Structures are given as structure tokens and as C-alpha cells.
CSV table of C-alpha atoms in Angstrom, one decimal:
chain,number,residue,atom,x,y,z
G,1,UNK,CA,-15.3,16.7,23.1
G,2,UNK,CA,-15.3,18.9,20.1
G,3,UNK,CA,-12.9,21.7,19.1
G,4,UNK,CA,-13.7,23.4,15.7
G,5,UNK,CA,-11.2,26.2,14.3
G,6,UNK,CA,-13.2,27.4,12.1
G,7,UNK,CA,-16.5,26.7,10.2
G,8,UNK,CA,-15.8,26.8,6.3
G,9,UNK,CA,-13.6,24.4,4.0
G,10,UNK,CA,-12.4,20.8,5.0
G,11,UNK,CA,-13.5,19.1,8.0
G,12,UNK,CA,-11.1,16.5,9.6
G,13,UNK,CA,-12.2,14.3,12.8
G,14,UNK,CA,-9.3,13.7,14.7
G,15,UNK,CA,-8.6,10.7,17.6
G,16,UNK,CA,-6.7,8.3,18.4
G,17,UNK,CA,-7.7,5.0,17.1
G,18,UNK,CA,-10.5,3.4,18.4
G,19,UNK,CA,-12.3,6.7,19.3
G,20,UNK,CA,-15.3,5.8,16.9
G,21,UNK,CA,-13.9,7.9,13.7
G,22,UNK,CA,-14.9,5.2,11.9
G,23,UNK,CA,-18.0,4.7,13.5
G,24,UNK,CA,-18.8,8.5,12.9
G,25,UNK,CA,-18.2,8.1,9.4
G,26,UNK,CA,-20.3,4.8,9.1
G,27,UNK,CA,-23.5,7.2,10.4
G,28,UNK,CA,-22.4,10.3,8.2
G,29,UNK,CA,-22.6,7.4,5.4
G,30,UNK,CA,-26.0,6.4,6.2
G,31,UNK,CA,-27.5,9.7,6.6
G,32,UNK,CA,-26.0,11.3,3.1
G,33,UNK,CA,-27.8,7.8,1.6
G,34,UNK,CA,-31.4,8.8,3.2
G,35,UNK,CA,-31.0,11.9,1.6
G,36,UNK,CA,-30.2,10.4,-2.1
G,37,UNK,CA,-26.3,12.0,-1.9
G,38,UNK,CA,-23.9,9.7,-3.3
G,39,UNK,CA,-21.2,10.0,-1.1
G,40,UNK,CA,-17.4,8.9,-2.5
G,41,UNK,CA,-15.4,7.0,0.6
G,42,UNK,CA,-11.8,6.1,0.6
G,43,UNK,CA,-9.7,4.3,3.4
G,44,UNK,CA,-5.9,4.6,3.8
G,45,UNK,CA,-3.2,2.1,4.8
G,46,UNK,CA,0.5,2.7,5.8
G,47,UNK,CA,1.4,1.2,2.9
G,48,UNK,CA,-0.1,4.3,0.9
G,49,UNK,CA,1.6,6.8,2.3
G,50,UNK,CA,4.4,6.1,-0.7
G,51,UNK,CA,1.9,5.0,-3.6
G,52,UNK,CA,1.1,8.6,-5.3
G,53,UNK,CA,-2.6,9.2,-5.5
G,54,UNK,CA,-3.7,5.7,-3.9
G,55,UNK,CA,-7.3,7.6,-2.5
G,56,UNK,CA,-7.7,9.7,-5.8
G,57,UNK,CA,-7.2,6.4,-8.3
G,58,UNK,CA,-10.4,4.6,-5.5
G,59,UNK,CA,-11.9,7.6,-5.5
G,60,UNK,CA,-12.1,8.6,-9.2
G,61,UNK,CA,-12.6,5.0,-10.3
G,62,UNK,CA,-15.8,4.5,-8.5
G,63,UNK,CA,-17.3,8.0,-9.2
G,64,UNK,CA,-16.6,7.3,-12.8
G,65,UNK,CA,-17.6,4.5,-13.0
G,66,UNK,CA,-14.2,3.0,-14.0
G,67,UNK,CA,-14.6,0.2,-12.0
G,68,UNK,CA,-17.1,-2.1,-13.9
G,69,UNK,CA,-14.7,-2.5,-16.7
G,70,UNK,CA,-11.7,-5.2,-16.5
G,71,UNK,CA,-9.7,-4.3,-19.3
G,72,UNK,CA,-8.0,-1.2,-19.8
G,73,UNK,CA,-9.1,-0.5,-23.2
G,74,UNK,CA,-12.4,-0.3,-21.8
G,75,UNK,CA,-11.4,2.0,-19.0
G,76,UNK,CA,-10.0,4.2,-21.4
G,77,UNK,CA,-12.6,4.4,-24.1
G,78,UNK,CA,-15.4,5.1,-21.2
G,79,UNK,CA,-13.4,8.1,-19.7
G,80,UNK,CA,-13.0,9.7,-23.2
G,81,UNK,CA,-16.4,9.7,-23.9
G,82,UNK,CA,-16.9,10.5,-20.3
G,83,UNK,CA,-14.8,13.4,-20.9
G,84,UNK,CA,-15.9,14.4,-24.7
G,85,UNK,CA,-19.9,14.3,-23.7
G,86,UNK,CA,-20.3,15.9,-20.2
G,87,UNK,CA,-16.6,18.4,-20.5
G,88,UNK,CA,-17.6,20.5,-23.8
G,89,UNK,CA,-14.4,22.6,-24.6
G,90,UNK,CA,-14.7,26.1,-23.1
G,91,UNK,CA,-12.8,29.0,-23.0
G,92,UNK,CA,-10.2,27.5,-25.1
G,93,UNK,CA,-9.6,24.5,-23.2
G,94,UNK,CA,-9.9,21.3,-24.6
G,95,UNK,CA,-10.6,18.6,-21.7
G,96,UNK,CA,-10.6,15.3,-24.5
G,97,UNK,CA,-6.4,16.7,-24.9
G,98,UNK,CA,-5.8,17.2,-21.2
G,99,UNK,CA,-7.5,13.2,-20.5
G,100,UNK,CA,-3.8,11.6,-21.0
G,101,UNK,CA,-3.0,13.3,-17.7
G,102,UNK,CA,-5.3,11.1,-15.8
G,103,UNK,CA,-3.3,7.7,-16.9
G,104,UNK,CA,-1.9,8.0,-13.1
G,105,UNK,CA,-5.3,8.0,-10.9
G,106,UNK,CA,-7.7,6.1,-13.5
G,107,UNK,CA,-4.7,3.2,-14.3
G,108,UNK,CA,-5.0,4.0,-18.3
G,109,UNK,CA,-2.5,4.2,-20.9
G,110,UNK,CA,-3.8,7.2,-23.1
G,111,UNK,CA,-1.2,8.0,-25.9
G,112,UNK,CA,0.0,12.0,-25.1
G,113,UNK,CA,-2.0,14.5,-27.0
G,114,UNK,CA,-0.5,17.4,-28.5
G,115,UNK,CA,-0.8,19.2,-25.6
G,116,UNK,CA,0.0,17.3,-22.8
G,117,UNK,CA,3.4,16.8,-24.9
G,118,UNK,CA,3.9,20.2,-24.6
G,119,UNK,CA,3.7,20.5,-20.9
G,120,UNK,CA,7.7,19.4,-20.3
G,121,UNK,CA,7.9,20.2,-16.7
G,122,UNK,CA,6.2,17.6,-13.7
G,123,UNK,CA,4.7,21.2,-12.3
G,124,UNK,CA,3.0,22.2,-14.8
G,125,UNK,CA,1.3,18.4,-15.8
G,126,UNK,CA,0.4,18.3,-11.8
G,127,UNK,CA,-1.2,22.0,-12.2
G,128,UNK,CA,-2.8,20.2,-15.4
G,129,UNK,CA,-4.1,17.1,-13.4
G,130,UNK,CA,-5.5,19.1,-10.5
G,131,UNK,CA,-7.7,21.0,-13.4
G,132,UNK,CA,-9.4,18.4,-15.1
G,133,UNK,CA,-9.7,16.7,-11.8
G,134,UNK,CA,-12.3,19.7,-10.4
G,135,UNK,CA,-13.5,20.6,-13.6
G,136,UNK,CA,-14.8,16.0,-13.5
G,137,UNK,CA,-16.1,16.7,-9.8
G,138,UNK,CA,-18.2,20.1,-10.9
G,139,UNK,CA,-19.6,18.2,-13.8
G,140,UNK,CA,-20.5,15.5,-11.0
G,141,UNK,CA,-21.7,18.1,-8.6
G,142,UNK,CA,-23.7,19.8,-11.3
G,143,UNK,CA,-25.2,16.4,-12.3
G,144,UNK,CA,-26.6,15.4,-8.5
G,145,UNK,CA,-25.2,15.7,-4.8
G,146,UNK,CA,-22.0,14.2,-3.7
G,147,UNK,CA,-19.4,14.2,-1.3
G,148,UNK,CA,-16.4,12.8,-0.5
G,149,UNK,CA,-14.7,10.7,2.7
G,150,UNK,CA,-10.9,10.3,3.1
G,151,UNK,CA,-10.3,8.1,5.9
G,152,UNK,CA,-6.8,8.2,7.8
G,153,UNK,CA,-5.4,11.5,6.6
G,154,UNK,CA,-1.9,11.1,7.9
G,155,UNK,CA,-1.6,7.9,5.5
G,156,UNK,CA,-2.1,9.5,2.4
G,157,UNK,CA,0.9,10.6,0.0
G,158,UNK,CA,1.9,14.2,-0.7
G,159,UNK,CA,0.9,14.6,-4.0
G,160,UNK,CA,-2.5,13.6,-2.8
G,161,UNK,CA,-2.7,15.6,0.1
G,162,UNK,CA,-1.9,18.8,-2.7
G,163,UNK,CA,-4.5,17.2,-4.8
G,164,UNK,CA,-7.1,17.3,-2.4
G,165,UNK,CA,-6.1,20.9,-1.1
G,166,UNK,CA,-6.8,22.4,-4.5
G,167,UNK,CA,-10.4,20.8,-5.1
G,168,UNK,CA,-11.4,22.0,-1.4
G,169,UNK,CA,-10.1,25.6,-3.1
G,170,UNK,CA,-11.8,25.7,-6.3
G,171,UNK,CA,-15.2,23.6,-5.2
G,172,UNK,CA,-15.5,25.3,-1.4
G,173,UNK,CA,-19.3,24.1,-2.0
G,174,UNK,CA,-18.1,20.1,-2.2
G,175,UNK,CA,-18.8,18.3,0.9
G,176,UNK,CA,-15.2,17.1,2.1
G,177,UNK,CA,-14.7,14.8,5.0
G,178,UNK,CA,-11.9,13.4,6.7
G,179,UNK,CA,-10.8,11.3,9.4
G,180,UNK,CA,-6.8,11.7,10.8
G,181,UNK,CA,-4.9,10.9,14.0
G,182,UNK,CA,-4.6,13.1,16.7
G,183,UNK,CA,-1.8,16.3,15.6
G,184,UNK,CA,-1.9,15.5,11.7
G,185,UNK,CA,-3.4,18.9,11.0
G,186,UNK,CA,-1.6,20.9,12.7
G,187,UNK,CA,0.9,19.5,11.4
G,188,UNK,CA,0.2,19.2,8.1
G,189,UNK,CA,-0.4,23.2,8.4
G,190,UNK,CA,3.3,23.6,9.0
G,191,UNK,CA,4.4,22.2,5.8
G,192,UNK,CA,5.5,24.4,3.0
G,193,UNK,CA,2.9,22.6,0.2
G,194,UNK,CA,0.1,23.6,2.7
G,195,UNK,CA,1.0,27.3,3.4
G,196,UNK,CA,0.8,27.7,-0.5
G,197,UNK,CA,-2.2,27.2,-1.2
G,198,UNK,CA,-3.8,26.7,2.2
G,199,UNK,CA,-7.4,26.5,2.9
G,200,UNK,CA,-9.7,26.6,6.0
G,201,UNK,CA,-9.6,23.7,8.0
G,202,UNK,CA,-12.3,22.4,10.6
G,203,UNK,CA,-11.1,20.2,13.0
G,204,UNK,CA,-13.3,18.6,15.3
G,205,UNK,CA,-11.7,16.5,18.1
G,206,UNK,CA,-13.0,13.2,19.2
G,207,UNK,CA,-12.5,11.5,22.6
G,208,UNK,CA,-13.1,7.9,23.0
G,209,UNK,CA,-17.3,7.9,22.6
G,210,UNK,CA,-20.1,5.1,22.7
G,211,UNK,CA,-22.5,4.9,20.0
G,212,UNK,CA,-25.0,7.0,21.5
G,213,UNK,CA,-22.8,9.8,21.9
G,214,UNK,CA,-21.7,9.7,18.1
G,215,UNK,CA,-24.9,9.2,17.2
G,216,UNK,CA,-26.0,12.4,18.9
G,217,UNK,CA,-23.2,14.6,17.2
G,218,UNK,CA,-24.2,13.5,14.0
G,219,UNK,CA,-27.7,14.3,15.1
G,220,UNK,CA,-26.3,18.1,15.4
G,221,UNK,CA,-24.5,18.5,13.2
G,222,UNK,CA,-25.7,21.1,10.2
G,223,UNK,CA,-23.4,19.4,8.0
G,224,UNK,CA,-25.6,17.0,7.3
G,225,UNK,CA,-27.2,18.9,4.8
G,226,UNK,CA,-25.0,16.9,3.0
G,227,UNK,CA,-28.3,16.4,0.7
G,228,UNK,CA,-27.1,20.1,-0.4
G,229,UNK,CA,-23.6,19.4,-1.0
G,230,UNK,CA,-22.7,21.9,2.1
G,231,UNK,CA,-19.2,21.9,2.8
G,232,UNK,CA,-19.2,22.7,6.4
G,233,UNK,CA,-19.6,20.4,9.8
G,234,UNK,CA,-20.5,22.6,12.8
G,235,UNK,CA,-21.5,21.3,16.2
């Protein structure tokens, strides 16, 4: 029933639908809530696979906090003090200049700072994005437990799928979840973008199970010290 490949980095449940991958993640849910972890969960559609960072822009917008405001001038004032209060400049990085490269996941319309004016090449603003994106979720990390559910992998679009390799390589202690059909990560491993900057993958294979059988591997699983943030699901 369950076939792990290693036991470090991101863990994907893979099945074909109907399997209870779902159901797994509804009782992985309830267990990070008993022990007071806030856990992140996003859900893709086919229709995502061509919308660029459709789970980040859920994803950030909830664990910001985004959400609860309707207009964007809101939104935008609430991430910059967001950013200016719990990001203090360090090392000679200024977070408050590198905020304009968030207008894509958070919906906002930030005027370009001096910096991200000079970054003229889509590389280097993606290798900008990815870094304030972590440096957010270790703030977050730092301030209580969390972790983070993507549900149906093989729907989400490649700039997410890079997105979400890099903060599994720079935060290897964030609890990262996953759900995918049956093949996605093997072949997802094939693809240039992942041999780049790859990362260890557990993937644990689900046949079709009752309740009381998912139940049970949840029960066994040390993973759910998600109350520690772990990043690893071992059966």
C-alpha cells in the first residue's frame, strides 16, 4: 500500500482518484488543528494548470491574511506593513523594495521600487519572488507552526511547481504536503526545471482504501508531528 523513496523533503500521496487522497488529507487537517498548527491548504483545477501561481496567490492570501480586505488598496497597505514590521532589512536587503514583486500572487498593484526596476530580466524578478516568498514563510514559521497542503499536483502551473521546489530547499523544516495522480512525480523528476534545483521527494502510494485503513496510516505516521513543523511523512 505504501512506497516511500525516501524520508526527507516533500511528501506527495499519489492515486488514482477516488483512492481517499482527499480523505487522507481531511484527517492530516484535523490532526495538525488538535495540535494548534495552522495548516495552509490549496486545491487545484485543470483550469490552473495555465493560471501562473493560482495555489501560491490562495495560499499567500489566507496566510497573510490578505483575504479579509475587499479593496486592493487595503491589500496593499496591509502587506507593506506586513513586510516593514516583521521583515527588518538584513544583510543589505531591503524586503519593503522587493514587496512590488508580489503584485502577481497577492493580486496588488505596488508601484516598482528602485530596485525591482533594476531587475530587467523575468529570471532574475522570479529568483526575486522566490526570496521574499521564504524569507514571509520563515517569519511565519518563526512566529508559530504551520504547514502547507497542495492538492492535485499535476494541476498546478510550472512557475508554481519551481516556486514550491525552492521553499522545500531553503525551509527543509516546513511541513509540505501534497496530493498528485498516479506517475506525476516521476515524472515531474524528468523535467529539466526539476533536475536544477531538485530536492528529495517522498512518495507514498495509495491504493483504493476505506476510512479505517486511512485512518490507521495517519495513526502511524511520525509526520504528524506536524505540531513541530517536521517535514517528513514516514510509515
Amino acid at each position: 500500500m505504501l512506497q516511500a523513496e525516501s524520508n526527507v523533503g516533500l511528501t506527495v500521496f499519489e492515486g488514482e482518484r477516488g483512492c481517499g487522497k482527499a480523505m487522507m488529507m481531511d484527517f492530516l487537517f484535523e490532526l495538525a488543528v488538535g495540535a494548534d498548527v495552522s495548516i495552509y491548504r490549496v486545491c487545484s483545477s485543470p483550469e490552473n494548470v495555465n493560471e501562473p501561481y493560482a495555489p501560491w496567490q490562495q495560499l499567500l492570501s489566507h496566510l497573510l491574511g490578505c483575504n479579509v480586505f475587499v479593496k486592493a488598496s487595503e491589500r496593499e497597505s496591509h502587506v507593506l506593513a506586513l513586510v516593514a514590521d516583521n521583515l527588518p532589512s538584513s544583510g543589505g536587503v531591503d524586503w519593503v523594495s522587493m514587496t512590488p514583486l508580489l503584485n502577481p500572487l497577492l493580486s496588488l498593484s505596488l508601484p516598482e521600487s528602485k530596485y525591482t526596476k533594476s531587475l530587467e530580466l523575468e529570471a532574475d524578478r522570479f529568483n526575486g519572488l522566490k526570496t521574499i516568498v521564504v524569507e514571509i514563510l520563515r517569519w511565519r514559521m518563526h512566529s508559530s507552526p504551520i504547514g502547507l497542503c497542495f492538492e492535485n499536483l499535476q494541476f498546478v502551473d510550472h512557475a508554481s511547481l519551481l516556486l514550491l521546489q525552492f521553499v522545500c530547499k531553503m525551509l527543509p523544516a516546513l511541513c509540505v504536503v501534497c496530493t498528485a495522480s498516479c506517475g506525476f512525480v516521476a515524472e515531474w523528476k524528468l523535467s529539466p526545471a526539476f533536475q536544477q534545483g531538485a530536492i528529495s521527494v517522498v512518495v507514498v502510494k495509495l491504493g483504493p482504501l476505506s476510512q479505517a485503513e486511512i485512518r490507521q496510516v495517519c495513526a502511524c505516521t511520525p509526520a504528524l508531528s506536524l505540531g513541530l513543523a517536521c517535514s517528513r511523512l514516514m510509515c
